Coordinates of C-alpha atoms in Angstrom, one line a residue:
M6 CA -29.3 23.3 33.3
E7 CA -31.1 26.5 32.8
F8 CA -28.9 28.9 30.6
P9 CA -30.2 32.4 31.0
D10 CA -33.3 33.2 28.9
R11 CA -33.2 37.0 26.5
S12 CA -34.8 38.7 29.2
G13 CA -32.2 38.0 31.6
V14 CA -28.5 39.3 29.5
D15 CA -30.4 41.7 27.0
G16 CA -28.9 44.7 28.6
L17 CA -25.5 43.0 29.2
I18 CA -24.3 44.3 26.1
D19 CA -25.3 47.1 23.3
P20 CA -26.5 46.0 20.1
Q21 CA -24.2 46.4 17.4
P22 CA -24.7 47.7 13.7
L23 CA -23.4 44.7 10.8
P24 CA -21.8 44.8 8.6
G25 CA -22.9 43.8 4.8
F26 CA -22.1 40.3 3.3
A27 CA -21.7 39.2 -0.1
R28 CA -22.2 35.9 -1.2
V29 CA -19.5 34.1 -2.6
R30 CA -19.2 31.0 -4.9
Y31 CA -15.6 29.2 -3.9
E32 CA -14.4 27.1 -6.9
P33 CA -10.3 26.2 -6.5
R34 CA -9.7 23.3 -9.6
T35 CA -10.8 20.2 -8.9
E36 CA -10.4 16.2 -10.8
R37 CA -12.9 13.7 -9.9
L38 CA -13.4 10.2 -10.4
D39 CA -16.1 9.3 -13.0
D40 CA -17.2 5.9 -11.8
P41 CA -16.0 5.0 -8.7
V42 CA -18.3 2.3 -8.5
A43 CA -16.9 0.4 -11.3
A44 CA -13.3 1.3 -10.1
T45 CA -14.3 -0.1 -6.9
R46 CA -14.7 -3.1 -8.7
D47 CA -11.8 -3.1 -10.5
E48 CA -9.6 -2.4 -7.8
L49 CA -10.8 -5.1 -5.5
D50 CA -9.2 -7.4 -7.7
A51 CA -5.7 -6.1 -7.6
L52 CA -5.9 -7.3 -3.7
D53 CA -4.6 -11.2 -3.6
L54 CA -8.3 -12.7 -3.1
D55 CA -6.5 -16.0 -5.7
A56 CA -4.8 -16.9 -2.0
L57 CA -8.4 -17.4 -0.4
P58 CA -10.2 -20.7 -0.3
A59 CA -13.5 -20.7 -2.3
G60 CA -16.5 -19.7 0.0
A61 CA -13.8 -17.7 2.1
T62 CA -15.5 -15.0 4.8
V63 CA -14.4 -11.2 4.1
A64 CA -15.3 -9.4 6.5
V65 CA -15.6 -5.2 5.2
G66 CA -15.1 -2.9 7.2
V67 CA -17.1 0.4 7.0
G68 CA -18.2 3.4 8.9
S69 CA -16.5 6.6 8.2
R70 CA -19.0 8.9 8.3
G71 CA -19.0 12.0 5.3
I72 CA -17.8 9.9 2.4
D73 CA -19.3 10.6 -1.0
R74 CA -21.2 7.2 -2.0
I75 CA -19.9 4.9 0.8
D76 CA -23.5 3.1 0.8
E77 CA -22.6 2.4 -3.4
I78 CA -19.1 1.4 -2.9
S79 CA -19.2 -1.1 0.2
A80 CA -22.4 -1.9 -2.1
A81 CA -20.0 -3.0 -5.3
V82 CA -17.0 -4.7 -2.4
V83 CA -19.7 -6.7 -1.3
D84 CA -21.1 -7.9 -4.6
R85 CA -17.7 -8.3 -6.1
L86 CA -16.3 -10.3 -3.5
A87 CA -19.9 -12.6 -3.4
E88 CA -19.3 -12.7 -7.5
R89 CA -15.8 -14.0 -6.9
G90 CA -17.5 -17.1 -4.5
F91 CA -16.7 -15.4 -1.3
D92 CA -18.9 -14.8 1.6
P93 CA -18.8 -11.3 3.2
V94 CA -20.0 -9.9 5.7
V95 CA -20.1 -6.7 7.2
V96 CA -18.1 -5.0 10.4
P97 CA -18.8 -1.4 11.8
A98 CA -15.3 0.1 11.9
M99 CA -15.9 2.8 14.0
G100 CA -14.4 2.8 17.2
S101 CA -16.8 3.8 20.1
H102 CA -19.5 5.7 17.5
G103 CA -23.3 5.6 18.0
G104 CA -23.0 4.9 21.6
A105 CA -20.4 2.2 21.6
T106 CA -23.1 -0.1 21.3
P107 CA -24.4 -3.0 18.4
E108 CA -27.5 -1.1 18.1
G109 CA -25.7 2.8 17.8
Q110 CA -23.8 1.4 15.8
R111 CA -25.7 -0.3 13.2
E112 CA -27.8 2.7 13.5
V113 CA -25.0 5.0 12.2
L114 CA -24.1 2.4 9.4
A115 CA -28.1 2.8 8.1
A116 CA -27.7 7.1 8.0
L117 CA -24.6 6.4 6.0
G118 CA -27.3 4.2 3.7
I119 CA -25.5 0.3 4.7
T120 CA -28.3 -1.6 5.9
E121 CA -28.1 -5.7 5.4
E122 CA -30.7 -4.7 2.3
T123 CA -28.9 -2.2 0.8
V124 CA -25.7 -3.4 0.6
G125 CA -26.4 -7.2 0.3
A126 CA -24.8 -8.9 3.3
P127 CA -24.7 -9.0 6.8
I128 CA -24.0 -6.7 9.4
D129 CA -21.6 -8.1 12.7
A130 CA -21.8 -5.5 14.6
R131 CA -21.2 -7.3 18.0
M132 CA -18.7 -5.0 20.0
G133 CA -16.8 -7.6 22.1
V134 CA -13.4 -7.2 21.3
E135 CA -10.3 -9.9 21.5
Q136 CA -6.2 -8.6 23.3
L137 CA -4.2 -9.2 20.3
A138 CA -0.6 -8.6 22.2
T139 CA 0.8 -5.2 24.7
V140 CA 3.5 -3.8 22.7
A141 CA 5.5 -1.2 24.0
V142 CA 4.9 2.8 22.7
G143 CA 7.5 4.6 23.9
D144 CA 7.1 4.7 28.5
A145 CA 3.7 3.3 27.1
D146 CA 2.1 -0.2 27.1
L147 CA -0.2 -0.3 24.3
P148 CA -2.8 -3.1 24.2
V149 CA -3.7 -3.9 21.1
S150 CA -7.5 -5.1 20.3
F151 CA -9.3 -6.3 17.3
P152 CA -13.1 -7.3 16.8
E153 CA -14.6 -10.7 16.8
A154 CA -16.8 -10.4 14.3
A155 CA -13.4 -9.7 12.3
L156 CA -11.5 -12.4 13.8
A157 CA -14.1 -15.2 13.0
A158 CA -13.7 -14.0 8.9
D159 CA -10.9 -15.8 6.9
A160 CA -9.8 -12.5 5.4
V161 CA -10.4 -8.9 6.4
L162 CA -11.0 -5.5 4.2
V163 CA -11.3 -1.5 5.3
V164 CA -12.7 0.7 2.7
N165 CA -12.0 4.7 4.2
R166 CA -10.8 7.3 3.0
V167 CA -7.4 9.1 3.4
K168 CA -8.0 12.7 4.6
A169 CA -6.2 15.0 7.0
H170 CA -6.7 14.2 10.5
T171 CA -8.7 16.2 13.3
N172 CA -5.8 15.5 16.1
F173 CA -2.6 15.4 14.9
T174 CA -0.3 15.9 11.4
G175 CA 1.7 13.1 10.5
P176 CA 3.6 11.2 7.0
V177 CA 0.1 9.1 8.0
E178 CA -3.5 10.1 9.9
S179 CA -7.1 9.4 8.4
G180 CA -7.0 6.6 6.8
L181 CA -6.6 2.5 6.4
A182 CA -4.1 2.3 8.8
K183 CA -6.3 4.4 11.2
M184 CA -9.6 2.6 10.7
T185 CA -7.6 -0.8 11.1
V186 CA -6.6 0.9 14.3
V187 CA -8.9 2.7 16.1
G188 CA -12.4 1.5 13.7
L189 CA -11.6 -2.2 13.9
G190 CA -10.7 -1.8 17.7
K191 CA -13.9 -0.9 18.5
Q192 CA -15.0 1.3 22.0
R193 CA -11.8 -0.8 24.2
G194 CA -9.3 -0.4 21.3
A195 CA -9.7 2.9 20.2
K196 CA -9.6 4.2 24.0
S197 CA -6.7 2.5 24.7
F198 CA -5.2 3.8 21.2
H199 CA -5.8 7.8 22.1
S200 CA -4.7 7.2 26.0
T201 CA -2.0 5.9 24.6
A202 CA -1.3 8.8 21.1
I203 CA -2.2 11.3 23.6
A204 CA 1.0 10.5 25.5
E205 CA 3.6 8.8 22.8
G206 CA 2.1 10.9 19.4
Y207 CA -0.2 9.7 17.1
V208 CA 2.3 8.1 14.6
E209 CA 4.2 5.9 16.8
T210 CA 1.0 4.7 18.1
L211 CA -0.5 3.9 15.4
T212 CA 2.4 2.3 13.9
A213 CA 3.4 -0.2 16.8
A214 CA -0.4 -1.1 16.7
L215 CA -0.8 -1.4 12.7
D216 CA 2.4 -4.1 12.8
V217 CA 0.6 -6.9 15.6
I218 CA -2.4 -6.5 13.6
E219 CA -1.1 -7.4 9.6
R220 CA 1.0 -9.8 12.0
E221 CA -1.7 -11.9 14.3
T222 CA -5.0 -11.5 11.9
P223 CA -5.9 -12.2 8.7
M224 CA -6.2 -8.9 6.8
I225 CA -5.8 -8.9 2.8
G226 CA -5.6 -4.6 3.1
G227 CA -8.2 -2.0 2.0
I228 CA -10.1 0.8 -0.4
A229 CA -8.7 3.8 -0.2
L230 CA -10.6 6.8 -1.1
V231 CA -9.6 10.3 -1.7
E232 CA -12.1 13.0 -1.9
N233 CA -11.5 16.2 -3.4
F234 CA -12.4 19.8 -2.9
E235 CA -16.4 19.5 -3.4
E236 CA -16.1 16.1 -1.0
E237 CA -16.6 13.9 -4.4
I238 CA -14.3 11.4 -5.2
G239 CA -11.4 11.6 -7.1
H240 CA -9.3 9.2 -6.8
L241 CA -9.5 5.4 -5.7
E242 CA -7.6 2.5 -5.0
A243 CA -6.9 -0.6 -3.4
V244 CA -3.8 -1.2 -1.0
P245 CA -2.9 -4.1 0.6
A246 CA -2.2 -5.3 4.1
G247 CA 1.5 -4.4 4.4
S248 CA 1.9 -1.6 2.1
F249 CA -0.9 0.9 4.5
L250 CA 2.2 3.3 6.1
D251 CA 3.8 2.7 2.6
R252 CA 1.6 4.2 0.4
E253 CA -1.1 6.5 2.9
P254 CA 1.9 9.6 3.1
E255 CA 1.6 9.8 -0.5
L256 CA -2.4 9.6 -0.7
L257 CA -2.4 12.1 1.8
E258 CA -0.4 14.7 0.0
R259 CA -3.0 14.2 -2.1
A260 CA -5.9 15.3 0.4
Y261 CA -4.5 17.7 1.2
E262 CA -3.8 19.4 -2.0
E263 CA -7.6 18.5 -2.8
M264 CA -9.7 19.8 0.7
P265 CA -12.0 22.2 2.1
T266 CA -11.1 24.8 3.5
L267 CA -12.1 28.7 4.0
P268 CA -10.3 31.1 1.2
I269 CA -8.3 33.4 3.4
D270 CA -6.7 32.6 6.5
D271 CA -7.5 35.5 8.8
V272 CA -10.9 35.7 10.2
D273 CA -12.1 36.9 13.1
L274 CA -15.4 35.0 13.7
L275 CA -16.0 32.0 11.9
V276 CA -19.8 31.8 12.1
V277 CA -20.9 27.9 11.7
D278 CA -24.6 26.8 10.9
E279 CA -24.1 22.8 11.8
I280 CA -21.7 20.4 12.7
G281 CA -22.1 16.9 12.9
K282 CA -20.4 13.9 13.1
E283 CA -21.2 12.8 9.5
I284 CA -19.1 16.2 8.5
S285 CA -16.1 15.6 10.6
G286 CA -15.2 13.3 13.4
A287 CA -14.7 16.4 15.1
G288 CA -18.2 17.9 14.3
M289 CA -16.5 20.4 12.1
D290 CA -13.6 20.0 10.5
T291 CA -10.3 21.2 12.6
N292 CA -7.8 21.9 9.6
V293 CA -10.3 24.0 8.0
I294 CA -10.9 26.5 11.4
G295 CA -7.5 25.7 13.0
R296 CA -8.1 24.4 16.0
Y297 CA -7.1 21.1 17.4
R298 CA -7.3 22.2 20.9
V299 CA -5.5 18.2 22.1
L300 CA -2.8 17.3 24.6
N301 CA 0.9 17.2 22.8
A302 CA -0.4 18.4 19.7
P303 CA 0.2 22.2 18.5
D304 CA -2.9 23.8 16.4
P305 CA -2.6 24.3 12.6
E306 CA -0.5 27.6 11.9
T307 CA -3.5 28.6 9.4
P308 CA -5.8 29.9 9.3
D309 CA -6.0 32.4 12.3
V310 CA -9.4 31.9 13.2
D311 CA -10.2 34.5 16.9
L312 CA -13.9 33.4 17.3
I313 CA -16.2 30.7 16.5
Y314 CA -20.2 30.6 16.5
V315 CA -21.8 27.6 16.4
R316 CA -25.4 27.4 15.4
G317 CA -26.9 23.9 15.1
L318 CA -26.5 20.2 14.8
T319 CA -27.3 18.2 11.8
E320 CA -30.3 15.6 12.1
E321 CA -28.1 12.7 10.7
T322 CA -25.2 13.2 13.5
K323 CA -28.2 11.8 16.0
G324 CA -27.3 14.5 19.2
N325 CA -24.0 13.5 19.2
G326 CA -22.3 16.8 19.1
N327 CA -19.0 16.0 19.7
G328 CA -16.8 19.0 18.7
I329 CA -19.5 21.5 20.2
G330 CA -16.4 22.3 22.0
L331 CA -14.2 24.1 19.7
A332 CA -16.6 26.6 19.6
D333 CA -16.4 30.4 21.5
L334 CA -20.1 30.6 20.9
T335 CA -24.0 28.8 20.4
R336 CA -27.3 28.9 20.9
R337 CA -30.4 27.0 23.0
A338 CA -31.2 25.8 20.1
A339 CA -28.0 24.0 19.3
V340 CA -27.7 22.8 23.2
D341 CA -31.4 21.5 23.1
G342 CA -30.2 18.9 20.5
L343 CA -27.6 17.4 22.0
D344 CA -27.7 14.0 23.2
L345 CA -25.1 14.4 25.9
K346 CA -24.6 10.5 26.2
K347 CA -23.7 9.5 22.3
T348 CA -21.2 12.8 23.2
Y349 CA -19.9 11.9 26.1
A350 CA -18.8 9.0 24.8
N351 CA -17.2 10.2 21.7
A352 CA -14.5 12.2 24.1
L353 CA -13.9 10.0 27.0
T354 CA -12.8 7.1 24.2
S355 CA -10.7 9.5 22.2
G356 CA -9.3 11.1 25.3
S357 CA -10.1 14.5 23.8
L358 CA -12.4 16.0 26.6
A359 CA -12.1 20.0 25.0
K360 CA -14.5 18.9 22.0
S361 CA -17.2 18.0 24.4
K362 CA -17.6 21.5 27.0
L363 CA -19.9 24.0 26.8
P364 CA -18.9 27.5 25.1
V365 CA -21.5 30.1 26.4
V366 CA -24.9 29.7 25.2
A367 CA -26.7 31.9 24.2
P368 CA -30.5 32.4 23.8
D369 CA -30.3 33.2 20.6
D370 CA -28.6 33.9 17.0
E371 CA -29.1 38.2 17.5
F372 CA -27.6 38.1 21.1
A373 CA -24.9 35.5 20.1
L374 CA -23.7 37.9 17.4
R375 CA -23.9 40.8 19.8
T376 CA -22.1 39.0 22.0
A377 CA -18.9 38.1 19.4
L378 CA -19.0 41.7 18.0
A379 CA -18.5 43.0 21.6
A380 CA -15.3 39.9 22.2
L381 CA -13.8 41.1 19.4
G382 CA -12.7 44.2 21.1
G383 CA -12.2 47.7 19.3
Y384 CA -15.1 46.3 16.6
D385 CA -15.7 48.1 13.0
P386 CA -18.8 47.3 10.9
E387 CA -16.2 48.8 8.1
T388 CA -13.6 46.0 9.3
V389 CA -14.6 43.6 10.7
R390 CA -13.9 39.7 9.3
I391 CA -16.6 37.5 9.2
V392 CA -16.5 34.2 7.5
W393 CA -20.6 32.5 7.3
V394 CA -20.7 29.0 6.2
R395 CA -22.9 25.9 6.4
N396 CA -20.3 23.4 7.0
T397 CA -17.2 23.2 7.1
Q398 CA -17.7 20.3 4.2
D399 CA -19.5 22.5 2.2
L400 CA -17.3 25.0 1.3
G401 CA -17.9 26.0 -2.6
E402 CA -20.5 28.9 -1.7
L403 CA -20.3 31.0 1.6
R404 CA -20.8 34.5 2.7
V405 CA -17.9 36.6 4.3
S406 CA -18.0 40.4 5.6
D407 CA -17.6 42.8 3.2
A408 CA -14.0 43.6 4.3
V409 CA -13.2 39.9 3.2
V410 CA -14.1 41.0 -0.8
D411 CA -11.0 42.3 -1.9
D412 CA -8.8 39.5 0.1
L413 CA -10.7 36.4 -2.2
P414 CA -8.5 34.3 -4.1
E415 CA -9.2 34.1 -8.0
A416 CA -11.0 31.2 -7.1
A417 CA -14.1 32.6 -5.5
R418 CA -15.6 35.0 -7.3
V419 CA -19.3 37.4 -5.4
V420 CA -22.5 36.0 -6.8
G421 CA -24.5 38.6 -5.2
R422 CA -24.8 41.3 -1.9
E423 CA -26.8 39.9 1.4
S424 CA -27.9 41.8 4.9
V425 CA -28.4 39.7 7.8
G426 CA -32.1 40.4 9.9
F427 CA -33.5 39.1 12.3
D428 CA -36.9 37.6 13.1
E429 CA -37.7 36.7 16.7
G430 CA -34.2 36.2 17.2
T431 CA -33.0 33.8 15.0
A432 CA -30.7 35.1 11.6
G433 CA -31.4 35.1 7.8
F434 CA -29.8 36.4 5.1
E435 CA -31.7 39.2 2.7
S436 CA -30.6 39.7 -0.6
E437 CA -29.8 43.5 -1.7
P438 CA -29.9 44.5 -5.0
T439 CA -26.9 45.0 -7.0
D440 CA -26.4 46.3 -10.3
G441 CA -25.1 43.2 -11.4
S442 CA -21.1 43.6 -11.5
D443 CA -20.7 41.1 -8.9
A444 CA -22.1 38.3 -10.3

């Protein structure tokens, strides 16, 4: 596909003066767990491991991206299981990620720092699943699948972060239950889940599938992690099988209190430097940007963001640009980095097609910003409310247009003043001299 170069569109929209920007440090109060590795080892002993015979094989499901120190925690789980006399094996629990291939899923784990060498256990990345049962969810029949690699083990546990989901809200969202049903369901199970959930409800589908899995498989529990605003582990605990749906709502409430958010709710234009699967399953956290774009699920009430401009993809996402469809604008450099096979594998499995649509593609930053400002209507550099972030995970430092400064909360402080300049159409920030009163 050919996109217009600068000469083909330059005369369509006049240049606009840009506002001044403040560089802001945003530091809400938060809690941090000092030694999550030691906590992992201690908490693992709280699961019913004594019921397992010596030498039992234990499948450890891991695979969610962007979790703080997930490589160390996974290795700690494996190490403690081995110390207890068991035979651990790592099973990727990530649905269709990695292009829904064994090689791709191993690649995703490696990007997280999890290899057979670093974790100290074999990785069984087979994509084959066994259908455990078909259960009725509303008017739909849901086939419930589980991986052959995990069913071959004597026990199964999962390690995952409890957090707000990117498609829905409810008492249980992203966490141990979802990883058990969707992550360990591989591509086939994930596809069945999402297809049913879109029609009948995510929580209802999750609950029905988890009941089958707990009844038909050797699940023993999971290690639940809750991260703080700085994306560090603030809490960690073992949750026995059969207790996921009872315990996760309280952990989810804590996650909501701690999760990264924008410092303001009313935004004209949000500029996001990078999106990626290690940042969020949707490329950028839908709860941060205020957009789910999912059938039968209303968008979050806050924040209210009129337009979103995405500038690029992270290196770690390996071309999976799922979530780019949540933006209104992008630039050619981002599109050139897309791997459509990986992106479409994600979209087709989840059924959330909007997240993989292409937004308007601008030739460069200068024209993209020009386009966005014109699209706002009645643009005024003195009043426009722009927030500019690296990604939706790292929100401790960001930039806001001058009109936003007076509305910043107490936890946000201005540490400098900047202006936007362009080098061959690429945006860059230039520091402006201050009298020190903003620092």
